[in-house]
CSV table of N, CA, C and O in Angstrom, one decimal:
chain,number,residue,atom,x,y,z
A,29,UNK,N,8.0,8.0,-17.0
A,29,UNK,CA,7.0,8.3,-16.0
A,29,UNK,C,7.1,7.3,-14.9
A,29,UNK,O,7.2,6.1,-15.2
A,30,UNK,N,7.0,7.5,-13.9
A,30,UNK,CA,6.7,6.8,-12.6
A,30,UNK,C,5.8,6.7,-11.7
A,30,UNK,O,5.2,7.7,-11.4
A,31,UNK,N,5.5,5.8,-11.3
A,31,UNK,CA,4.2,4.9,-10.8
A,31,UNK,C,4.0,5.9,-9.7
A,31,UNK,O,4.9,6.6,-9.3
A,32,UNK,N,2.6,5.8,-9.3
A,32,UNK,CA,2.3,6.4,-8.1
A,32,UNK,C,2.0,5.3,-7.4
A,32,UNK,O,1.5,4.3,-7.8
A,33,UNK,N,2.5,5.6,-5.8
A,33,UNK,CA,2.6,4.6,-5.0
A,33,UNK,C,1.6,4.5,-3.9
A,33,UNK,O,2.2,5.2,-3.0
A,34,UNK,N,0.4,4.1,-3.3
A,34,UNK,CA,-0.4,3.7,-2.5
A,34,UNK,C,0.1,2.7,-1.3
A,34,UNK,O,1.0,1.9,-1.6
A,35,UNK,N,-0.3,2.7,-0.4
A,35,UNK,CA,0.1,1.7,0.6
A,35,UNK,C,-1.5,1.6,1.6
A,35,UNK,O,-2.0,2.3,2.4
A,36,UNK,N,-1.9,0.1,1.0
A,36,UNK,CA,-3.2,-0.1,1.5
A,36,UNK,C,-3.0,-0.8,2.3
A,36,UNK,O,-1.8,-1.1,2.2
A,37,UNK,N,-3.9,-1.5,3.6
A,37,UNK,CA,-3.8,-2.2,4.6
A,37,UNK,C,-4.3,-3.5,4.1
A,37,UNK,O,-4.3,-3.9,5.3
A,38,UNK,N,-4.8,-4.6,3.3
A,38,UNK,CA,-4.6,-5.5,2.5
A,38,UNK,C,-4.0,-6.1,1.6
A,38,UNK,O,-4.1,-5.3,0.7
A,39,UNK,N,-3.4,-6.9,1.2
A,39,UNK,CA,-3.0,-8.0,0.0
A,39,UNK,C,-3.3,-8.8,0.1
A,39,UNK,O,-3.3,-9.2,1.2
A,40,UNK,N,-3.8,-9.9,-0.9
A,40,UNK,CA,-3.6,-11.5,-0.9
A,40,UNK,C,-1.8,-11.9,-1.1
A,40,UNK,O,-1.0,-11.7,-1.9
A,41,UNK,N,-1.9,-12.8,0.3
A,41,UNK,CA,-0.5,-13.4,0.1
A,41,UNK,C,0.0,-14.9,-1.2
A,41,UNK,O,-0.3,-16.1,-1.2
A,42,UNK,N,0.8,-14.1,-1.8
A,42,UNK,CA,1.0,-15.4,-2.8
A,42,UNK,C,2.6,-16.5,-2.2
A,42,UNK,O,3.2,-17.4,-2.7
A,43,UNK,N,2.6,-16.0,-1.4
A,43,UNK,CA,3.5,-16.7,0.0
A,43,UNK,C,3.4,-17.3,0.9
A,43,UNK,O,3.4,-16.5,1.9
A,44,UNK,N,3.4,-18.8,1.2
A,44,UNK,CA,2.6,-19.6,2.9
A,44,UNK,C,3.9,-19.2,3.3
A,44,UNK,O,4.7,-18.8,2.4
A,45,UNK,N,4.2,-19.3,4.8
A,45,UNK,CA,5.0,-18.9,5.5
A,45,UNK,C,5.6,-20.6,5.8
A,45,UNK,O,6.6,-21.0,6.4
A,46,UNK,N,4.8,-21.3,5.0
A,46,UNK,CA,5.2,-22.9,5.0
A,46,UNK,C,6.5,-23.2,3.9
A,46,UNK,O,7.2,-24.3,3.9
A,47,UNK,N,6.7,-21.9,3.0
A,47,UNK,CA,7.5,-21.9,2.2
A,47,UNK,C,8.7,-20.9,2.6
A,47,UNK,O,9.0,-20.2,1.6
A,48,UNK,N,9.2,-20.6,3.6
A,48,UNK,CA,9.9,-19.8,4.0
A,48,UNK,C,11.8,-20.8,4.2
A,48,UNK,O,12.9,-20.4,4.2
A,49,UNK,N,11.4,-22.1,4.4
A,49,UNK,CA,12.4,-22.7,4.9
A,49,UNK,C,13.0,-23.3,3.5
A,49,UNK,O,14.1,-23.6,3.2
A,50,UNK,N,12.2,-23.3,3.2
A,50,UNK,CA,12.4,-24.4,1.4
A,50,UNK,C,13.4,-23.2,0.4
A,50,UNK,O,14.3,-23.5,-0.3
A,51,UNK,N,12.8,-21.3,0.5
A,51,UNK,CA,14.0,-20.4,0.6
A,51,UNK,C,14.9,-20.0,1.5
A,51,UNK,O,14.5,-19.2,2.4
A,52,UNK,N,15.9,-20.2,1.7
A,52,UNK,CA,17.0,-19.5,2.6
A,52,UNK,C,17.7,-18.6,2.0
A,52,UNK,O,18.4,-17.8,2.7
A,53,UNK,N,17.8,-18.4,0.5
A,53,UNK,CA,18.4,-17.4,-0.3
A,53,UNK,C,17.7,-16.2,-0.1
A,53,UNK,O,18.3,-15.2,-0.2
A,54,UNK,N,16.5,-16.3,0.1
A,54,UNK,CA,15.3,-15.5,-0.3
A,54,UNK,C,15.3,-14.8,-1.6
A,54,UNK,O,15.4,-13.6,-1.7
A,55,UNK,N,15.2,-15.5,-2.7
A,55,UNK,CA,15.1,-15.4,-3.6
A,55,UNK,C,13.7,-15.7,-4.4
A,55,UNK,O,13.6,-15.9,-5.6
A,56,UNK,N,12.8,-15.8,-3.5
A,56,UNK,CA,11.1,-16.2,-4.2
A,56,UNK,C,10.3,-15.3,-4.4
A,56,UNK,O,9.9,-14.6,-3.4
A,57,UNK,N,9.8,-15.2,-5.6
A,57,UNK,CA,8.9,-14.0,-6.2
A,57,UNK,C,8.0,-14.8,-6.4
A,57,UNK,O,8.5,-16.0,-6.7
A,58,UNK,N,6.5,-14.7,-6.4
A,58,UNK,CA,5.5,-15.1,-7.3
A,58,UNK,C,4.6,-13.8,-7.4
A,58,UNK,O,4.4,-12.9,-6.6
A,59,UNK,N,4.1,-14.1,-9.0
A,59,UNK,CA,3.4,-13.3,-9.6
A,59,UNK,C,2.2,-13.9,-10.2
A,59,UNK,O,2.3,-14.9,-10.9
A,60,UNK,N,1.0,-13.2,-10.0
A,60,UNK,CA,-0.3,-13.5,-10.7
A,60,UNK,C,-0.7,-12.5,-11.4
A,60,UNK,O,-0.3,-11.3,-11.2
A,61,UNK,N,-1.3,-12.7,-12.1
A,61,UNK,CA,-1.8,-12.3,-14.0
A,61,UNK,C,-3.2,-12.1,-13.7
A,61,UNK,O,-3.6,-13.2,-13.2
A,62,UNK,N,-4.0,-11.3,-13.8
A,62,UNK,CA,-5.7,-11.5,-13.9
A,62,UNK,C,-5.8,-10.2,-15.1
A,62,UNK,O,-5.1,-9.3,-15.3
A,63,UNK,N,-7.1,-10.6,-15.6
A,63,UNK,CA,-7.6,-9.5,-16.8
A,63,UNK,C,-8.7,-9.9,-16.7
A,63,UNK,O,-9.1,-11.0,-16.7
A,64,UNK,N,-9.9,-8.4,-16.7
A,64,UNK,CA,-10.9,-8.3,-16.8
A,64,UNK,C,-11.5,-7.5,-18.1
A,64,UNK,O,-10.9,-7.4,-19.2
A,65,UNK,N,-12.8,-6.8,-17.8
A,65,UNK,CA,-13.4,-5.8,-18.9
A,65,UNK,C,-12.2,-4.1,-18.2
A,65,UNK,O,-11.5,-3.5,-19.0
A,66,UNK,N,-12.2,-3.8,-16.7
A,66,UNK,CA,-11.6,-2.8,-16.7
A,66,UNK,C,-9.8,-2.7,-16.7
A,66,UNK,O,-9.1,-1.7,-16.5
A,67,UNK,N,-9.2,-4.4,-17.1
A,67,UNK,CA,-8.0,-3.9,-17.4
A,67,UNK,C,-7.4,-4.9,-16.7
A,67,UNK,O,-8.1,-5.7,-16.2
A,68,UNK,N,-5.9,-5.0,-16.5
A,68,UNK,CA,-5.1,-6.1,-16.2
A,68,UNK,C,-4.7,-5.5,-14.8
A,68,UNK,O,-4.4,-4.3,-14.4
A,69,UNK,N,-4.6,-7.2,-13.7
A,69,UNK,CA,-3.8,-6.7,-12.4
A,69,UNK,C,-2.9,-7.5,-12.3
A,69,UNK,O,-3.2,-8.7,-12.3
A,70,UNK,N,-1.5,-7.0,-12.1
A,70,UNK,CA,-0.7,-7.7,-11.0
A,70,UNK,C,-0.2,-7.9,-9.9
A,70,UNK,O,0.5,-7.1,-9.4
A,71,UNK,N,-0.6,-9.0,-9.5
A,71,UNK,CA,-0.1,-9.3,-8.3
A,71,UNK,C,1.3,-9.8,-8.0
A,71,UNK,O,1.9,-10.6,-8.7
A,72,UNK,N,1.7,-9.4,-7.0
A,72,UNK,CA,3.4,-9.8,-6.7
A,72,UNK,C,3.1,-10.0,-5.2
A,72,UNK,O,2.3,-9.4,-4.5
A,73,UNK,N,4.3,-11.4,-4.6
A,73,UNK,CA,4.8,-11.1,-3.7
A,73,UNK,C,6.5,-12.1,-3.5
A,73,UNK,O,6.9,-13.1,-4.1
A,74,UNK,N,7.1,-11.2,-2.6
A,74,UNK,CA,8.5,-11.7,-2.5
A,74,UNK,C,9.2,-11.5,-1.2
A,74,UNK,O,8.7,-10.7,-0.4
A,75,UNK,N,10.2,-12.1,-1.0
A,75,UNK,CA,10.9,-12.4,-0.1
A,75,UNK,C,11.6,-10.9,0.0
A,75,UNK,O,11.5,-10.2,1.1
A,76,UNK,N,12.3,-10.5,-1.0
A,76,UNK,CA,12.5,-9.4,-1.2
A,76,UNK,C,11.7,-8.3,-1.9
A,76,UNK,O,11.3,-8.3,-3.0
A,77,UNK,N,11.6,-7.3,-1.0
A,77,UNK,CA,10.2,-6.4,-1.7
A,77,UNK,C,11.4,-6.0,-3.0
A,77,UNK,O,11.0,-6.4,-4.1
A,78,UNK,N,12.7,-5.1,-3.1
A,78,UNK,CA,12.9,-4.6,-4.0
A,78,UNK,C,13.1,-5.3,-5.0
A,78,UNK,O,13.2,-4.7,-6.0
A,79,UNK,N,13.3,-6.6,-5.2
A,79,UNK,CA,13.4,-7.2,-6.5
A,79,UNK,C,11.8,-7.2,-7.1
A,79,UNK,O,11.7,-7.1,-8.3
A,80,UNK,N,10.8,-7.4,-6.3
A,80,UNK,CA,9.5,-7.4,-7.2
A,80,UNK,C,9.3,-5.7,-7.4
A,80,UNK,O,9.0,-5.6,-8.6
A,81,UNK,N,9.3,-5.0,-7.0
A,81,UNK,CA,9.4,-3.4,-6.8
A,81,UNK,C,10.4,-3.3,-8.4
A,81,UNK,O,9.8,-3.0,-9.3
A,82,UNK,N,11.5,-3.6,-8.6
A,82,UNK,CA,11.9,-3.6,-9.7
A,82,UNK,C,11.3,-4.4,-11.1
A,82,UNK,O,11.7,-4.1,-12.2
A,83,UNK,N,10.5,-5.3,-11.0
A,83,UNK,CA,10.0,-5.6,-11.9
A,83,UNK,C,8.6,-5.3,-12.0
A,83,UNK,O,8.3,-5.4,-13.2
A,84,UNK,N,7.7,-5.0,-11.3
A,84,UNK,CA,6.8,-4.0,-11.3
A,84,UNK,C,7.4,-2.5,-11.9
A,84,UNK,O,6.6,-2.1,-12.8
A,85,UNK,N,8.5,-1.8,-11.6
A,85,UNK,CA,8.7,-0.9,-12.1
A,85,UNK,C,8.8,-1.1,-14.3
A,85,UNK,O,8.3,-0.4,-15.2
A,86,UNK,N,9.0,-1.5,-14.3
A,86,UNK,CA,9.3,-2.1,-16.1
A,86,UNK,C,8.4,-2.3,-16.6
A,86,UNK,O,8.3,-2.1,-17.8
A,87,UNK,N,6.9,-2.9,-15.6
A,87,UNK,CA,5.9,-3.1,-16.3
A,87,UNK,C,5.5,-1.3,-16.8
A,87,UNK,O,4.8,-1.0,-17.8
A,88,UNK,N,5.9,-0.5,-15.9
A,88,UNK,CA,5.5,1.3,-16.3
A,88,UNK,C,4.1,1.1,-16.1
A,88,UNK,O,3.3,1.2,-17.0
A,89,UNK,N,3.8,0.7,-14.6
A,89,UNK,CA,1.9,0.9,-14.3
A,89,UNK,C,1.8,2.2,-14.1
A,89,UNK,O,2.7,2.9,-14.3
A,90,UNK,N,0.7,2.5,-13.6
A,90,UNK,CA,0.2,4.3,-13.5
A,90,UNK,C,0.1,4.4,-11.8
A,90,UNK,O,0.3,5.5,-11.3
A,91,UNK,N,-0.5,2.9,-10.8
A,91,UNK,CA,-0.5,2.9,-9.8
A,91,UNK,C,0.4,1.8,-9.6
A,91,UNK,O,0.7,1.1,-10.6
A,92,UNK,N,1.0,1.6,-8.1
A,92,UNK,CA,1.4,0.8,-7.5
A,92,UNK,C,0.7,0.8,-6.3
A,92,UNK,O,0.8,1.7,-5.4
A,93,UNK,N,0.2,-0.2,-6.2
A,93,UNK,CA,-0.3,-0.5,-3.8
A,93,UNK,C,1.0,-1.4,-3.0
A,93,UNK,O,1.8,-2.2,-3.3
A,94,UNK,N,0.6,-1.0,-2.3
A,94,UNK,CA,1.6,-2.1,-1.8
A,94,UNK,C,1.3,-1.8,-0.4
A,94,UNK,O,0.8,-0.7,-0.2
A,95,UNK,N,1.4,-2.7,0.7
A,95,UNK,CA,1.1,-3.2,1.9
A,95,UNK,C,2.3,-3.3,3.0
A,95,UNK,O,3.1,-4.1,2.5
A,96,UNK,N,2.6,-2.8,4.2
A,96,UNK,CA,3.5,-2.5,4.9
A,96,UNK,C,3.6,-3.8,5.6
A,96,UNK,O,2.6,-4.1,6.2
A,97,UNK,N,4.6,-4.8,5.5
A,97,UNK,CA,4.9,-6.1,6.3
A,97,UNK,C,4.7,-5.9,7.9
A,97,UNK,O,4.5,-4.8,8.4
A,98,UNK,N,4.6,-7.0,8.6
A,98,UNK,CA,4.9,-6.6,10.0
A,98,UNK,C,4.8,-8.0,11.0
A,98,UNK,O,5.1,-7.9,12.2
């Protein structure tokens, strides 16, 4: 089964742009973990969208959001 995909006009960035020089590979993912009473969220963000887009995919969520860069 495959995620359905949303694209909201919000994220929290888990990326300062202070950290952009420290990657030059762009190889930086961070991920946050939260769990409540209605269920688990994750958060991602990366240098490269398809490498977190690929590991978001594995987790097999039912939604995906995601936010258009710019």
């Amino acid at each position: 089964m495959s995620a359905e995909y949303r694209f909201v006009p919000d994220l929290p960035d888990l990326i300062d742009p202070s950290e952009y020089d420290r990657h030059p590979d762009g190889h930086l993912v961070r991920v946050r973990i939260t769990w409540d009473e209605q269920g688990v969220e994750v958060l991602g963000d990366a240098f490269r969208p398809d490498a977190l887009e690929d590991l978001l995919e594995r987790m097999a969520p039912d939604v995906v959001e995601q936010m258009l860069c710019g």
